[in-house]
């Protein structure tokens, strides 16, 4: 599989549903760190999503690098961003949905947000967002959760491109059109410049990808389905 050309991001949609047999098979691809993570206390749904999402990352990235998925060795940034020599990538998940963004060289961040029933969107924005965004959320009435979700997915995409932590992105100004929006942190908490693109997402969700730097970029979409990958022997 060819890495994306410069200034193209591949977005992989990964449904985190799979049969028990597939989950058991995919478990064999994981490294020790992934296997041990909460293994003794994870609810079954969490475990299935964890195994499928991390196996998908290995299968897809192994495909780009022409390496066995189980042989990949990840490094981790200061705030835990996984890294791999030879490409840039980022994973996000909510419920039964994961997105994986892959770029050849420019650091990338992706975020998908599901609905959070009872989340105090207006109060949260009022406390943490810049003034113009507070007003947007407050003025949205019943749409406040959706407006909050859109803004939050953009902030998180930037934070994740930077390999930082969520708190550092709260004050980023991200409102406005979501097509190649340029973002720079005036507070200096999160050094860098990113271009954003909102991504299609299911009803009640918001998703966004951020790419490091100023050059415009395009996005292509593909889907990875665990049961099919196992059935077609795409994973060993
Ligand atoms: C990175 C962060 C913003 C993502 O939060 P999130 O919306 O809950 O998670 P997402 O589903 O979008 O992304 C999770 C994935 O991003 C990747 N990731 C982890 N840390 C990352 C970071 N600092 N930057 C970019 N990507 C990161 C991992 O692949 C992770 O997948 P995994 O949890 O299955 O291993 C958040 O976890 C954070 O702030 N981390 C920094 C460390 C920290 O402060 N932890 C306490 C969090 S309350």
Coordinates of C-alpha atoms and ligand atoms in Angstrom, one line a residue:
X1 CA 0.0 0.0 0.0
X2 CA 1.3 3.4 -1.0
X3 CA 1.9 6.1 1.6
X4 CA -0.2 9.3 0.9
X5 CA 1.5 11.8 -1.4
X6 CA 2.8 15.0 0.3
X7 CA -0.2 17.2 1.4
X8 CA -2.7 14.3 1.4
X9 CA -4.1 12.6 4.5
X10 CA -5.6 9.2 4.3
X11 CA -8.5 8.8 6.7
X12 CA -9.5 5.3 7.7
X13 CA -12.8 4.6 9.2
X14 CA -12.8 1.5 11.5
X15 CA -16.0 0.2 12.9
X16 CA -15.1 -1.3 16.2
X17 CA -17.6 -4.2 15.9
X18 CA -16.4 -7.7 15.3
X19 CA -17.2 -11.3 16.1
X20 CA -15.6 -12.9 19.2
X21 CA -13.6 -15.1 16.8
X22 CA -12.2 -12.0 15.0
X23 CA -11.4 -10.3 18.3
X24 CA -9.5 -13.3 19.5
X25 CA -7.6 -13.5 16.2
X26 CA -6.7 -9.8 16.2
X27 CA -5.5 -10.0 19.8
X28 CA -2.5 -11.9 18.4
X29 CA -1.4 -8.8 16.5
X30 CA -1.0 -6.7 19.6
X31 CA 2.2 -5.9 21.5
X32 CA 2.7 -6.4 25.2
X33 CA 1.7 -2.9 26.2
X34 CA -1.5 -3.1 24.2
X35 CA -2.4 -6.6 25.6
X36 CA -1.7 -5.6 29.2
X37 CA -3.7 -2.3 29.1
X38 CA -6.5 -2.8 31.6
X39 CA -6.7 -6.4 30.6
X40 CA -7.8 -7.6 34.0
X41 CA -10.5 -5.0 34.6
X42 CA -11.8 -4.0 31.2
X43 CA -15.5 -4.5 30.4
X44 CA -16.1 -6.7 27.4
X45 CA -17.1 -3.8 25.1
X46 CA -14.1 -1.8 26.0
X47 CA -11.8 -4.7 25.4
X48 CA -13.4 -5.5 22.0
X49 CA -13.0 -1.9 20.9
X50 CA -9.4 -1.7 22.2
X51 CA -8.3 -4.9 20.4
X52 CA -10.0 -4.0 17.1
X53 CA -8.8 -0.4 17.1
X54 CA -5.2 -1.3 17.9
X55 CA -5.1 -4.3 15.6
X56 CA -6.5 -2.0 12.8
X57 CA -3.7 0.5 13.5
X58 CA -1.1 -2.3 13.2
X59 CA -2.7 -3.9 10.1
X60 CA -3.1 -0.6 8.2
X61 CA 0.3 0.9 9.2
X62 CA 2.0 -2.5 8.6
X63 CA 0.5 -2.4 5.1
X64 CA 2.0 1.0 4.3
X65 CA 5.4 0.1 5.7
X66 CA 5.3 -3.5 4.2
X67 CA 5.9 -4.9 7.7
X68 CA 4.2 -7.6 9.8
X69 CA 1.6 -5.8 11.9
X70 CA 2.8 -7.6 15.1
X71 CA 6.4 -6.6 14.5
X72 CA 5.7 -2.8 14.7
X73 CA 7.3 -1.1 17.7
X74 CA 5.8 2.2 18.7
X75 CA 7.5 5.0 20.6
X76 CA 5.5 7.5 22.7
X77 CA 5.8 11.3 22.9
X78 CA 5.9 13.3 26.1
X79 CA 2.1 13.2 26.5
X80 CA 1.7 9.7 25.2
X81 CA 1.2 10.2 21.4
X82 CA 2.2 7.0 19.7
X83 CA 4.9 7.3 17.0
X84 CA 6.3 5.0 14.4
X85 CA 9.3 5.6 12.2
X86 CA 8.5 6.1 8.5
X87 CA 5.1 7.8 8.7
X88 CA 2.8 10.0 10.8
X89 CA -0.5 8.8 12.1
X90 CA -3.1 9.4 14.8
X91 CA -6.0 7.4 16.1
X92 CA -9.3 8.6 17.7
X93 CA -12.3 6.6 18.9
X94 CA -15.7 7.0 20.4
X95 CA -18.1 4.2 21.0
X96 CA -18.0 1.7 18.2
X97 CA -16.2 4.0 15.8
X98 CA -12.5 4.8 15.3
X99 CA -10.8 7.0 12.8
X100 CA -7.1 6.6 11.8
X101 CA -5.4 9.5 10.0
X102 CA -2.2 8.7 8.1
X103 CA 0.2 11.3 6.6
X104 CA 3.6 10.6 5.0
X105 CA 5.6 13.4 6.8
X106 CA 3.5 16.1 8.3
X107 CA 2.4 15.5 11.9
X108 CA -1.3 14.8 12.0
X109 CA -4.1 14.8 14.6
X110 CA -7.6 13.4 14.3
X111 CA -10.6 13.6 16.7
X112 CA -14.0 12.1 16.6
X113 CA -16.5 13.1 19.3
X114 CA -19.7 11.3 20.1
X115 CA -22.7 12.7 21.9
X116 CA -22.4 13.1 25.7
X117 CA -25.8 13.1 27.2
X118 CA -26.2 15.6 30.1
X119 CA -22.8 17.2 29.3
X120 CA -23.0 20.9 30.4
X121 CA -21.8 22.3 27.0
X122 CA -22.7 25.9 27.7
X123 CA -21.2 26.0 31.2
X124 CA -18.0 24.3 29.9
X125 CA -17.6 26.7 27.0
X126 CA -18.3 29.6 29.3
X127 CA -15.5 28.5 31.6
X128 CA -12.8 27.5 29.1
X129 CA -13.5 28.7 25.6
X130 CA -12.4 32.0 24.1
X131 CA -15.1 34.8 24.3
X132 CA -16.4 34.4 20.7
X133 CA -16.8 30.7 21.1
X134 CA -18.6 31.1 24.4
X135 CA -21.1 33.3 22.7
X136 CA -21.6 30.9 19.8
X137 CA -22.3 28.0 22.2
X138 CA -24.6 30.0 24.4
X139 CA -26.6 31.4 21.5
X140 CA -27.1 27.9 19.9
X141 CA -30.0 27.0 22.2
X142 CA -30.9 23.3 21.7
X143 CA -28.0 23.0 19.2
X144 CA -25.4 24.0 21.9
X145 CA -24.1 20.4 22.4
X146 CA -23.6 20.1 18.6
X147 CA -21.8 23.5 18.4
X148 CA -19.7 22.6 21.4
X149 CA -18.8 19.2 19.8
X150 CA -17.7 20.7 16.6
X151 CA -15.4 23.2 18.3
X152 CA -14.1 20.6 20.7
X153 CA -13.2 18.2 17.8
X154 CA -11.2 20.9 16.2
X155 CA -9.3 21.9 19.3
X156 CA -8.5 18.2 20.0
X157 CA -7.4 17.6 16.5
X158 CA -4.8 20.4 16.9
X159 CA -3.8 19.2 20.3
X160 CA -3.3 15.7 19.0
X161 CA -1.3 16.8 15.9
X162 CA 1.0 18.6 18.4
X163 CA 1.1 15.4 20.6
X164 CA 0.1 17.6 23.6
X165 CA -2.7 17.3 26.2
X166 CA -6.3 18.5 26.0
X167 CA -6.0 21.3 28.5
X168 CA -3.5 23.1 26.3
X169 CA -5.9 23.4 23.5
X170 CA -8.9 24.9 25.3
X171 CA -8.1 28.5 24.4
X172 CA -7.4 27.8 20.7
X173 CA -9.8 29.9 18.5
X174 CA -11.3 27.4 16.0
X175 CA -14.7 28.8 15.2
X176 CA -15.6 29.6 11.5
X177 CA -15.7 27.5 8.3
X178 CA -14.1 24.1 8.8
X179 CA -12.5 23.7 5.5
X180 CA -8.7 24.3 5.7
X181 CA -9.1 26.6 8.6
X182 CA -5.7 27.9 9.8
X183 CA -5.1 27.8 13.6
X184 CA -2.4 29.3 15.7
X185 CA -2.3 29.6 19.4
X186 CA -1.9 33.2 20.5
X187 CA -1.4 32.2 24.1
X188 CA 1.8 30.3 23.3
X189 CA 0.7 27.2 25.2
X190 CA 0.7 25.1 22.1
X191 CA 3.4 26.3 19.7
X192 CA 2.7 25.6 16.0
X193 CA 0.4 26.2 13.2
X194 CA -2.2 23.8 11.9
X195 CA -4.7 23.6 9.1
X196 CA -8.0 22.0 10.0
X197 CA -10.6 20.1 8.0
X198 CA -13.9 18.9 9.4
X199 CA -14.6 15.3 8.5
X200 CA -17.9 13.6 7.8
X201 CA -19.3 11.8 10.9
X202 CA -22.4 10.0 11.8
X203 CA -25.4 11.8 13.2
X204 CA -24.7 13.1 16.7
X205 CA -20.9 13.1 16.1
X206 CA -18.3 15.6 15.0
X207 CA -14.9 14.8 13.5
X208 CA -11.9 16.9 12.4
X209 CA -8.4 16.4 11.2
X210 CA -5.5 18.8 11.8
X211 CA -2.2 18.8 9.8
X212 CA 0.9 20.5 11.0
X213 CA 2.0 23.5 8.9
X214 CA 0.5 26.0 6.4
X215 CA 0.3 24.1 3.2
X216 CA -3.2 23.1 2.1
X217 CA -4.0 19.4 2.0
X218 CA -6.5 17.0 0.7
X219 CA -8.2 14.0 2.4
X220 CA -9.1 10.6 1.0
X221 CA -11.4 8.1 2.8
X222 CA -11.2 4.3 3.2
X223 CA -12.8 1.8 5.5
X224 CA -11.2 -1.1 7.4
X225 CA -13.6 -3.8 8.5
X226 CA -12.2 -6.3 11.0
X227 CA -14.3 -9.4 10.1
X228 CA -13.5 -8.9 6.4
X229 CA -9.8 -8.4 7.0
X230 CA -9.7 -11.7 8.9
X231 CA -11.9 -13.5 6.3
X232 CA -9.7 -12.3 3.4
X233 CA -6.5 -13.1 5.4
X234 CA -5.3 -9.6 5.2
X235 CA -4.1 -10.1 8.8
X236 CA -1.9 -13.1 9.6
Ligands
LIG1 C1 -4.6 13.0 23.7 C2 -5.9 13.3 24.3 C3 -6.3 14.8 24.0 C4 -7.0 12.4 23.6 O1 -8.1 12.3 24.2 P1 -9.5 11.6 23.8 O2 -10.4 12.5 23.0 O3 -10.0 11.0 25.0 O4 -9.0 10.4 22.9 P2 -9.1 10.0 21.3 O5 -10.0 8.9 21.2 O6 -9.3 11.2 20.4 O7 -7.6 9.6 21.1 C5 -7.0 8.5 21.8 C6 -5.8 8.0 21.0 O8 -4.9 9.1 20.7 C7 -3.6 8.6 20.7 N1 -2.9 9.5 21.7 C8 -2.7 9.3 23.1 N2 -2.0 10.4 23.6 C9 -1.9 11.3 22.6 C10 -1.4 12.6 22.6 N3 -0.9 13.2 23.6 N4 -1.4 13.2 21.4 C11 -2.0 12.6 20.3 N5 -2.5 11.4 20.3 C12 -2.5 10.7 21.4 C13 -3.6 7.2 21.1 O9 -3.5 6.4 19.9 C14 -5.0 7.0 21.8 O10 -5.5 5.8 21.6 P3 -5.6 4.7 22.8 O11 -6.2 5.5 24.0 O12 -6.6 3.7 22.3 O13 -4.3 4.2 23.0 C15 -6.0 13.2 25.8 O14 -5.9 11.8 26.1 C16 -4.9 13.9 26.6 O15 -5.0 15.0 26.9 N6 -3.8 13.1 26.8 C17 -2.5 13.7 27.4 C18 -2.2 13.0 28.7 C19 -3.2 13.4 29.7 O16 -3.3 14.5 30.1 N7 -3.9 12.4 30.1 C20 -5.0 12.6 31.0 C21 -6.3 12.6 30.2 S1 -7.6 13.1 31.1

